[in-house]
PDB file of C-alpha atoms in Angstrom:
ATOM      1  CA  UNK A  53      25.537 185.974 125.308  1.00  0.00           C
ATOM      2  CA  UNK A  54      25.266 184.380 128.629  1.00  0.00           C
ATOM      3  CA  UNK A  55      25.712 180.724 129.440  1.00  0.00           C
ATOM      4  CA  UNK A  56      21.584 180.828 129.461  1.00  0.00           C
ATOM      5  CA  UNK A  57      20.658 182.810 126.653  1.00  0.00           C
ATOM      6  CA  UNK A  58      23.090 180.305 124.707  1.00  0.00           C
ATOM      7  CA  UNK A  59      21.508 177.205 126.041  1.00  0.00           C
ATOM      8  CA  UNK A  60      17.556 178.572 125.004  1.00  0.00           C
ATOM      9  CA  UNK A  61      19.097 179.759 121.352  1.00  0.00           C
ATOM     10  CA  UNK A  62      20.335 175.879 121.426  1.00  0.00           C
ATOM     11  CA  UNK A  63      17.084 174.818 122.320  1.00  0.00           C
ATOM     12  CA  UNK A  64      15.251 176.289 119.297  1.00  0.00           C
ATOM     13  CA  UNK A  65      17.759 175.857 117.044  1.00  0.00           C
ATOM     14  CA  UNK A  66      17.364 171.663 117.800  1.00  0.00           C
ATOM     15  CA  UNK A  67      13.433 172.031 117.202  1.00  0.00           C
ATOM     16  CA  UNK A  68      13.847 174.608 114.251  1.00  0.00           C
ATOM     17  CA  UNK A  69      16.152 171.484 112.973  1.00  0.00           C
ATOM     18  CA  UNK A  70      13.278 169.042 113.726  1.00  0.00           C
ATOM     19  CA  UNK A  71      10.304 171.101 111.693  1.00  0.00           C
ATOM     20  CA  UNK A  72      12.597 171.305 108.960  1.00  0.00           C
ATOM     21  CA  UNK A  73      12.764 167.882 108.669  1.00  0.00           C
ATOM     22  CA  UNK A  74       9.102 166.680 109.078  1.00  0.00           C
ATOM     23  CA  UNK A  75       8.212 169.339 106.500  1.00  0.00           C
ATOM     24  CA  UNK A  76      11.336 167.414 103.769  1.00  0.00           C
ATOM     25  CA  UNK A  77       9.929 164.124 104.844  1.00  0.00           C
ATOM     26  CA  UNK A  78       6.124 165.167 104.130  1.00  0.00           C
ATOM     27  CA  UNK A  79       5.740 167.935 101.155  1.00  0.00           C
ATOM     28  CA  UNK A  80       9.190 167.316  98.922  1.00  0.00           C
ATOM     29  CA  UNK A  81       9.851 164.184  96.703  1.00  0.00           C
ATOM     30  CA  UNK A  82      13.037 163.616  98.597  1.00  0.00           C
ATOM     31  CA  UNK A  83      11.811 160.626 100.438  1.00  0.00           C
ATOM     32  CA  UNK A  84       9.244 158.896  98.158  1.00  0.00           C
ATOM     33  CA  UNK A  85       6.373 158.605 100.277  1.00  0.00           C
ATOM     34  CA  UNK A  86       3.157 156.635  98.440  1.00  0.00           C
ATOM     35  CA  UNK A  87       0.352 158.569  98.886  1.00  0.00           C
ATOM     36  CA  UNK A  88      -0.873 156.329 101.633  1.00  0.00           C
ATOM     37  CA  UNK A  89       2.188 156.602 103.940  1.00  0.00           C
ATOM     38  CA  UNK A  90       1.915 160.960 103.130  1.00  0.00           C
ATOM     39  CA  UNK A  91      -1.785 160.863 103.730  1.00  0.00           C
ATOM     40  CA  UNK A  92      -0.960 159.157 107.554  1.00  0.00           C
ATOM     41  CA  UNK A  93       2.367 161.120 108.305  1.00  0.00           C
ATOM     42  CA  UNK A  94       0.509 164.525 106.948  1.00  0.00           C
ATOM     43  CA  UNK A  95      -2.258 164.421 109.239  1.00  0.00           C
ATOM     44  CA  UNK A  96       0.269 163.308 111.979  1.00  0.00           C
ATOM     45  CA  UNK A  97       2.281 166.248 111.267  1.00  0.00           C
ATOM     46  CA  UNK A  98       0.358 168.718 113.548  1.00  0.00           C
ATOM     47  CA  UNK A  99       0.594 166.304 117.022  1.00  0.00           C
ATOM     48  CA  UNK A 100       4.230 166.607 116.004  1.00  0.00           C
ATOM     49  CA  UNK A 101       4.187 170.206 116.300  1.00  0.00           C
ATOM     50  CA  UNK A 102       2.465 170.645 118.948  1.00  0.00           C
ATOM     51  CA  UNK A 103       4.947 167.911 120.347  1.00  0.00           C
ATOM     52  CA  UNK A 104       7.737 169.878 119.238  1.00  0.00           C
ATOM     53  CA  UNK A 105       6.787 173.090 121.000  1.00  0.00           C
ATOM     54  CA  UNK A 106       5.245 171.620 124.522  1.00  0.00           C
ATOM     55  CA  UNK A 107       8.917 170.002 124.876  1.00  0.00           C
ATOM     56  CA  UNK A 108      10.401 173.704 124.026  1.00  0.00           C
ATOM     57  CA  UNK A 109       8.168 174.928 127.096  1.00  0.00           C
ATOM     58  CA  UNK A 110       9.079 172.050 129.327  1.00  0.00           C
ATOM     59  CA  UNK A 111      13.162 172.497 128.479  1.00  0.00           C
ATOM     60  CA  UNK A 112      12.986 176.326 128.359  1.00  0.00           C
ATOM     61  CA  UNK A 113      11.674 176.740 131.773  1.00  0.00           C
ATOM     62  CA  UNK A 114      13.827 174.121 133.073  1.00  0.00           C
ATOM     63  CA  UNK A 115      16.559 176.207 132.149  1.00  0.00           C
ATOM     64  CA  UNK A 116      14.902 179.208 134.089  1.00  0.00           C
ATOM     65  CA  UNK A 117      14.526 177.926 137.013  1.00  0.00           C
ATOM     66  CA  UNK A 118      17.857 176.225 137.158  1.00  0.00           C
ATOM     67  CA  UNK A 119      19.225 179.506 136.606  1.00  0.00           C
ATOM     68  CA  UNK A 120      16.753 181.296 139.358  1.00  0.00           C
ATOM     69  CA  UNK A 121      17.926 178.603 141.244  1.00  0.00           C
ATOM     70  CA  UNK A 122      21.990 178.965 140.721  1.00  0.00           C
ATOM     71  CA  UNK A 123      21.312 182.533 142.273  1.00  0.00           C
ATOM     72  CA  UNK A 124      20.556 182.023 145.839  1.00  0.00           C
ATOM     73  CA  UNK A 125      17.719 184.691 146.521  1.00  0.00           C
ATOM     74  CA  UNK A 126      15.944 184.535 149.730  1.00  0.00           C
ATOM     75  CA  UNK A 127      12.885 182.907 148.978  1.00  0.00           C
ATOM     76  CA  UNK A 128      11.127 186.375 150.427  1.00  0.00           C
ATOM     77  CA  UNK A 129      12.610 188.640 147.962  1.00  0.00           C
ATOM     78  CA  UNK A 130      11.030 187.461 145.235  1.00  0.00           C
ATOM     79  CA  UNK A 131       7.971 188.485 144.173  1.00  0.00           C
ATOM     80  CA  UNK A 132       4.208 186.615 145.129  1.00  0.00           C
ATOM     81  CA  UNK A 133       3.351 185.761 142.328  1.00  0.00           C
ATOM     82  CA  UNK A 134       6.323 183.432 141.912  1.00  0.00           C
ATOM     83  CA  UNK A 135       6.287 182.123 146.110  1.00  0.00           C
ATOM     84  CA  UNK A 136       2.398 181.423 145.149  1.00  0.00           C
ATOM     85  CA  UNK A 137       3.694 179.093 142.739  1.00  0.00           C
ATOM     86  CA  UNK A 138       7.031 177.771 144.500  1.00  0.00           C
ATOM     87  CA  UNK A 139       4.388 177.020 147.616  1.00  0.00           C
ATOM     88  CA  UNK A 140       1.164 175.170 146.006  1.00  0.00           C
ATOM     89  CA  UNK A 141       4.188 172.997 143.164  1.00  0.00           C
ATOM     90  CA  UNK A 142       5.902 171.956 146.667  1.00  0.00           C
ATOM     91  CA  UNK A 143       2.833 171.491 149.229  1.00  0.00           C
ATOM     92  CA  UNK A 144       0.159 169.631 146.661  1.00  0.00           C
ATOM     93  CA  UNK A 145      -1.586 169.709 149.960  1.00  0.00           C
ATOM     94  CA  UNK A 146      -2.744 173.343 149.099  1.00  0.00           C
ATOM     95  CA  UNK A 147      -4.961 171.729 146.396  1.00  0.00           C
ATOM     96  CA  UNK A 148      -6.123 168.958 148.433  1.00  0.00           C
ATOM     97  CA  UNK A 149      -6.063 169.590 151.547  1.00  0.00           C
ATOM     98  CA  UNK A 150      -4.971 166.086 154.211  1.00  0.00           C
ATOM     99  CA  UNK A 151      -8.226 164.865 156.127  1.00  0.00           C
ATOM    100  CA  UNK A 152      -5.792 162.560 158.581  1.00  0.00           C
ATOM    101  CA  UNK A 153      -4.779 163.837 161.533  1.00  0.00           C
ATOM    102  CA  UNK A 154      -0.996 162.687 161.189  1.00  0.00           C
ATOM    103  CA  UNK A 155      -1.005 163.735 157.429  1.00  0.00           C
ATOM    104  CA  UNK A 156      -1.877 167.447 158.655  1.00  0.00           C
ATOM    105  CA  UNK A 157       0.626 167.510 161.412  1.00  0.00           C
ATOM    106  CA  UNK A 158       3.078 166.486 158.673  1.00  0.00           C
ATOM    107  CA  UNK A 159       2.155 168.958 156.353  1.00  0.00           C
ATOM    108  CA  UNK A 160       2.729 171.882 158.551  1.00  0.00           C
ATOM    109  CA  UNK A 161       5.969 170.358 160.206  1.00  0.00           C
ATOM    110  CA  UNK A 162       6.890 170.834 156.312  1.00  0.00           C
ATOM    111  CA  UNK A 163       5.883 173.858 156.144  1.00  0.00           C
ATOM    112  CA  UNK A 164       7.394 175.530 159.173  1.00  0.00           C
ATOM    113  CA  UNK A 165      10.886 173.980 157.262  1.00  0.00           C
ATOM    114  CA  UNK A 166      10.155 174.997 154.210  1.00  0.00           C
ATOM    115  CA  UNK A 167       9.780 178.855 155.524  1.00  0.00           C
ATOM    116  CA  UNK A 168      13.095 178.479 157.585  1.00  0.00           C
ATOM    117  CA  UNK A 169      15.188 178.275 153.984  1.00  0.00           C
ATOM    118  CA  UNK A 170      17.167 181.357 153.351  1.00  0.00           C
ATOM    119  CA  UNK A 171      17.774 180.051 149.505  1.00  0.00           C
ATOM    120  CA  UNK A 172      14.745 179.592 146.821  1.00  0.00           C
ATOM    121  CA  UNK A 173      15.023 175.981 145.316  1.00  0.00           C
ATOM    122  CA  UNK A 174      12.238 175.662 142.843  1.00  0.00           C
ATOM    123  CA  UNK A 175      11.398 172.433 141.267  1.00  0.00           C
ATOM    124  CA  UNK A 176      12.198 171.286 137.888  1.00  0.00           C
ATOM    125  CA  UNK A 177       8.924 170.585 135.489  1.00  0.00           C
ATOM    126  CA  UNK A 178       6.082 172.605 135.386  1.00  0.00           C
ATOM    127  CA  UNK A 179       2.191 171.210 134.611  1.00  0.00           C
ATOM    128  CA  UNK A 180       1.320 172.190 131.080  1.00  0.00           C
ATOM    129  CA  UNK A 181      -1.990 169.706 131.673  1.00  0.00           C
ATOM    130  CA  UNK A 182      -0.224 168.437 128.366  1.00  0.00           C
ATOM    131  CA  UNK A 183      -1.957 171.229 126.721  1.00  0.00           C
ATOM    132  CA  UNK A 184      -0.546 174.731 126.486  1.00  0.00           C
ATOM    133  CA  UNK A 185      -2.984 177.084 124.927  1.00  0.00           C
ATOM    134  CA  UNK A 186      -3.339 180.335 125.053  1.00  0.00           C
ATOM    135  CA  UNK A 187      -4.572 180.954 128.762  1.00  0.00           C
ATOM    136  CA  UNK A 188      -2.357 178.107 130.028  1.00  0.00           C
ATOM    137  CA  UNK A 189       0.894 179.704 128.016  1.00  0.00           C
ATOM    138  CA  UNK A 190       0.236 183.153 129.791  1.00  0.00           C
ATOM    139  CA  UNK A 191      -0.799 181.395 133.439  1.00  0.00           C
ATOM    140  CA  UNK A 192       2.621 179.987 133.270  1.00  0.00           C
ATOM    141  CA  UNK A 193       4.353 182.954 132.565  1.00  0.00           C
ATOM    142  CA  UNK A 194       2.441 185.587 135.124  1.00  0.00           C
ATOM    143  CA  UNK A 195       3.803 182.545 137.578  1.00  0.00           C
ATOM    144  CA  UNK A 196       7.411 183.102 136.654  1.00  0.00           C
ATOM    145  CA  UNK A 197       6.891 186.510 136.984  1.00  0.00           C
ATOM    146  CA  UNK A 198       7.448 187.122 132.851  1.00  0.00           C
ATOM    147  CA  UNK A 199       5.090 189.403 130.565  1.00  0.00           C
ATOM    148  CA  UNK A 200       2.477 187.386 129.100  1.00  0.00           C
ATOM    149  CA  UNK A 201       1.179 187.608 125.321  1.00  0.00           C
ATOM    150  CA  UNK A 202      -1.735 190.055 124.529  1.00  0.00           C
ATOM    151  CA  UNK A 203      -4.502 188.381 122.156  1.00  0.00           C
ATOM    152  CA  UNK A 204      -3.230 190.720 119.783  1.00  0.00           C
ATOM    153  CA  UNK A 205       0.817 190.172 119.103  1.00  0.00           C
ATOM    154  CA  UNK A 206       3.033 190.961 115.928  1.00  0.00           C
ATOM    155  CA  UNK A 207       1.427 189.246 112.935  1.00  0.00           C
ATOM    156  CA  UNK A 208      -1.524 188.206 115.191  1.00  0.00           C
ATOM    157  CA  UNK A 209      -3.763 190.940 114.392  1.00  0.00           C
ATOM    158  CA  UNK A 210      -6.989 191.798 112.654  1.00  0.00           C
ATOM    159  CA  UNK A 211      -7.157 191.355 109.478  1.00  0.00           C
ATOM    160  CA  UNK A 212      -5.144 188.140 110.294  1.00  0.00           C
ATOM    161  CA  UNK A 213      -6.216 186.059 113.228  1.00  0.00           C
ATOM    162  CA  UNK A 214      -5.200 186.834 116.737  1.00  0.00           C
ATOM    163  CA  UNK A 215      -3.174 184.866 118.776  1.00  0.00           C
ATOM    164  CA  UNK A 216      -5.791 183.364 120.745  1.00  0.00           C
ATOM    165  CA  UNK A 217      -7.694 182.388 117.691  1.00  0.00           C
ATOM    166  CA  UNK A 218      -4.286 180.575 116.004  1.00  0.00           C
ATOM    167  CA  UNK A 219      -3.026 178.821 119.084  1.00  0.00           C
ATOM    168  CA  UNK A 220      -6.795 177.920 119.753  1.00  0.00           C
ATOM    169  CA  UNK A 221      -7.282 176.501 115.961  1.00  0.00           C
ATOM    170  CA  UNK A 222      -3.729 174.805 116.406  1.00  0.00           C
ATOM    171  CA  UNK A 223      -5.052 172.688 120.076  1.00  0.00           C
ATOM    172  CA  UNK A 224      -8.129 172.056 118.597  1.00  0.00           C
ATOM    173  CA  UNK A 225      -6.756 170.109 115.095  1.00  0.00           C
ATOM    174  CA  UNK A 226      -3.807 168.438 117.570  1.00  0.00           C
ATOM    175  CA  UNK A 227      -6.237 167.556 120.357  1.00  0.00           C
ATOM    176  CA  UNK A 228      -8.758 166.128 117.524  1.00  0.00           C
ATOM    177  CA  UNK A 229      -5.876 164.039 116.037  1.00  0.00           C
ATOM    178  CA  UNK A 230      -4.415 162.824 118.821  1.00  0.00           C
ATOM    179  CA  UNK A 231      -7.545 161.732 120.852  1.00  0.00           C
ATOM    180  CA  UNK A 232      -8.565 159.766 118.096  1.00  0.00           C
ATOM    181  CA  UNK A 233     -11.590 161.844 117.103  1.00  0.00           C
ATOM    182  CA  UNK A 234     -12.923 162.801 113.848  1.00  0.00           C
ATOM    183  CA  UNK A 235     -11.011 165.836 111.505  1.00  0.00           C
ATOM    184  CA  UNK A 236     -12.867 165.660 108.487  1.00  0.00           C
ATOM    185  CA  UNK A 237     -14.201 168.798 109.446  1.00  0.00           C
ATOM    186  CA  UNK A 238     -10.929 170.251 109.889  1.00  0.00           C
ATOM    187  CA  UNK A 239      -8.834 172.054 106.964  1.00  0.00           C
ATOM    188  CA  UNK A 240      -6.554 169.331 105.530  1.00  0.00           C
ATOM    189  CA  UNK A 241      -3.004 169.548 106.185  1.00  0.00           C
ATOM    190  CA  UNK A 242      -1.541 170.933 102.872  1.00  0.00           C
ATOM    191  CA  UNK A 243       2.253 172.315 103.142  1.00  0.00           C
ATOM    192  CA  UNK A 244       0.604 176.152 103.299  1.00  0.00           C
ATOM    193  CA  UNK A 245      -1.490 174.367 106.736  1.00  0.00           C
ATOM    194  CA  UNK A 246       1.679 173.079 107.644  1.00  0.00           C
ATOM    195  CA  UNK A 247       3.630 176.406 107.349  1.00  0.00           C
ATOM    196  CA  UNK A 248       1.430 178.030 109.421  1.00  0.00           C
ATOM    197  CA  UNK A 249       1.569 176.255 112.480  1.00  0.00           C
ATOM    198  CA  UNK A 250       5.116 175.790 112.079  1.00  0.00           C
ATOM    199  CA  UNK A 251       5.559 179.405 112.020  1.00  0.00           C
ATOM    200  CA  UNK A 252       3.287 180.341 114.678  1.00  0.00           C
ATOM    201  CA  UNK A 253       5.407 177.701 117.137  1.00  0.00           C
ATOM    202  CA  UNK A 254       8.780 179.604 115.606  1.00  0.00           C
ATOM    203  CA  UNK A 255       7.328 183.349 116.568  1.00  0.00           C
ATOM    204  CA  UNK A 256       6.294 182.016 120.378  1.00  0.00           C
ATOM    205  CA  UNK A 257       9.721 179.957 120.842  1.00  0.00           C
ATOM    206  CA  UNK A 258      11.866 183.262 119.924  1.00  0.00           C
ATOM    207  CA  UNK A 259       9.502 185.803 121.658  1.00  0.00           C
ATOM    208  CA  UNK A 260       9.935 183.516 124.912  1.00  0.00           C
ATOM    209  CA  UNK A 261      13.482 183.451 124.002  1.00  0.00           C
ATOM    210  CA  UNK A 262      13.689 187.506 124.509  1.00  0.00           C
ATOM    211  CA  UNK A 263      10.874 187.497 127.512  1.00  0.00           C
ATOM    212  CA  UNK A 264      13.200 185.033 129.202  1.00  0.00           C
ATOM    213  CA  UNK A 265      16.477 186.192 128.516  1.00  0.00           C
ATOM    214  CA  UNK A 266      15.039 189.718 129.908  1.00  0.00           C
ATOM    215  CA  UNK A 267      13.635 188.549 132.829  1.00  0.00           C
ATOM    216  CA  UNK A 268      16.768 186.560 133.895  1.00  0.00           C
ATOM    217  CA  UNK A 269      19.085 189.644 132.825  1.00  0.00           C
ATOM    218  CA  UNK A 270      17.596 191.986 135.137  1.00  0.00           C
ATOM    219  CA  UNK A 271      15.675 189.524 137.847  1.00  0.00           C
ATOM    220  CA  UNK A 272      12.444 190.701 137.125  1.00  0.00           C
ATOM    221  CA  UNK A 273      11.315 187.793 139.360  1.00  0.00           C
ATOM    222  CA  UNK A 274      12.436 189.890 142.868  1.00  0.00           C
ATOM    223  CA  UNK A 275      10.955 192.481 144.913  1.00  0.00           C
ATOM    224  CA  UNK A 276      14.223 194.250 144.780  1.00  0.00           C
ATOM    225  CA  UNK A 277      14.057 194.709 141.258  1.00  0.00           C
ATOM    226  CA  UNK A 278      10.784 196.065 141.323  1.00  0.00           C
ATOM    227  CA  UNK A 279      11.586 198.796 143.757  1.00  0.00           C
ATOM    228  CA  UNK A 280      14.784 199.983 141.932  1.00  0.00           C
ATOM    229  CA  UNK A 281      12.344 200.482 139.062  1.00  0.00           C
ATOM    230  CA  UNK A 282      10.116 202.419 141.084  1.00  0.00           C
ATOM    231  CA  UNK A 283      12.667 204.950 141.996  1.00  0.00           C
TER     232      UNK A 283
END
């Protein structure tokens, strides 16, 4: 495996670690827990999750665009969809466009440098809006250029939910929870609840894993790549 592919299989092994644990903690005697203490942690359990796998998208595209980055393409062989991106994440101006005069002339002095560079730099962090659903997950990876997820992936299929549906269900009990808002309507979090999400972060984490380690392999990210497959 390459230096990259080791550092992502790193990366989920650390949070596979961490869900592990929160599930000993909550749903085995191990610990002790009075019912009080399990009743708080339990419902807790699914913000931790979710907290778990936004810092697995945050790390693991770090780790892509350092490695984008360590190759030195010409920011004009890659392909639009990621310059789109490299151009609005380092001109914010895009989405808000200067109303003084000296803050325009600034903005395109910038850019006339910025289209000079013969080497991509992207920028480390990405915007999840601190909620990666379904639509944001795939927005994110048409940007970078990697295949996104159909609605209807591996296990996430009729007669089971799709994978809309599950990540949709999973936002919507961490978003409750964490906001402060009520959950009573919400299916309580038994270990089986638990499991579910737990393995629903697990199958995205290792599928990104292989999307990832394919699109870095063979630079699915340039133009040249896309006309060698054409041939």
């Amino acid at each position: 495996m390459s230096d990259f592919e080791i550092k992502l299989e790193r990366n989920i092994n650390e949070r596979l670690t961490a869900l592990f644990e929160i599930e000993r903690v909550l749903f085995t005697s191990r610990y002790n827990l009075s019912k009080k203490h399990s009743d708080i942690f339990t419902v807790q359990s699914i913000s931790m999750i979710y907290a778990i796998w936004e810092g697995f998208i945050q790390t693991s595209f770090n780790s892509y665009i350092d490695e984008i980055n360590n190759q030195n393409i010409n920011p004009l062989l890659i392909k639009d969809d990621l310059f789109v991106y490299h151009i609005e994440d380092s001109f914010k101006q895009f989405n808000e466009y200067p109303d003084r005069h000296n803050k325009k002339l600034s903005f395109f002095n910038n850019l006339r440098e910025f289209f000079k560079l013969d080497k991509l730099k992207l920028n480390n962090g990405i915007n999840t809006q601190s909620n990666v659903s379904f639509e944001i997950l795939n927005a994110i990876l048409k940007s970078f250029c990697i295949e996104p997820f159909p609605e209807h992936w591996s296990d996430y299929t009729y007669p089971n939910p799709n994978l809309k549906e599950m990540m949709t269900s999973f936002l919507r009990y961490r978003n409750s929870v964490a906001h402060g808002g009520d959950i009573s309507s919400e299916e309580k979090v038994s270990q089986a609840v638990f499991n579910k999400y737990r393995k629903l972060v697990t199958d995205l984490m290792f599928e990104i894993q292989i999307k990832m380690s394919d699109s870095v392999n063979n630079q699915l990210y340039t133009k040249i790549n896309s006309a060698q497959h054409a041939v």
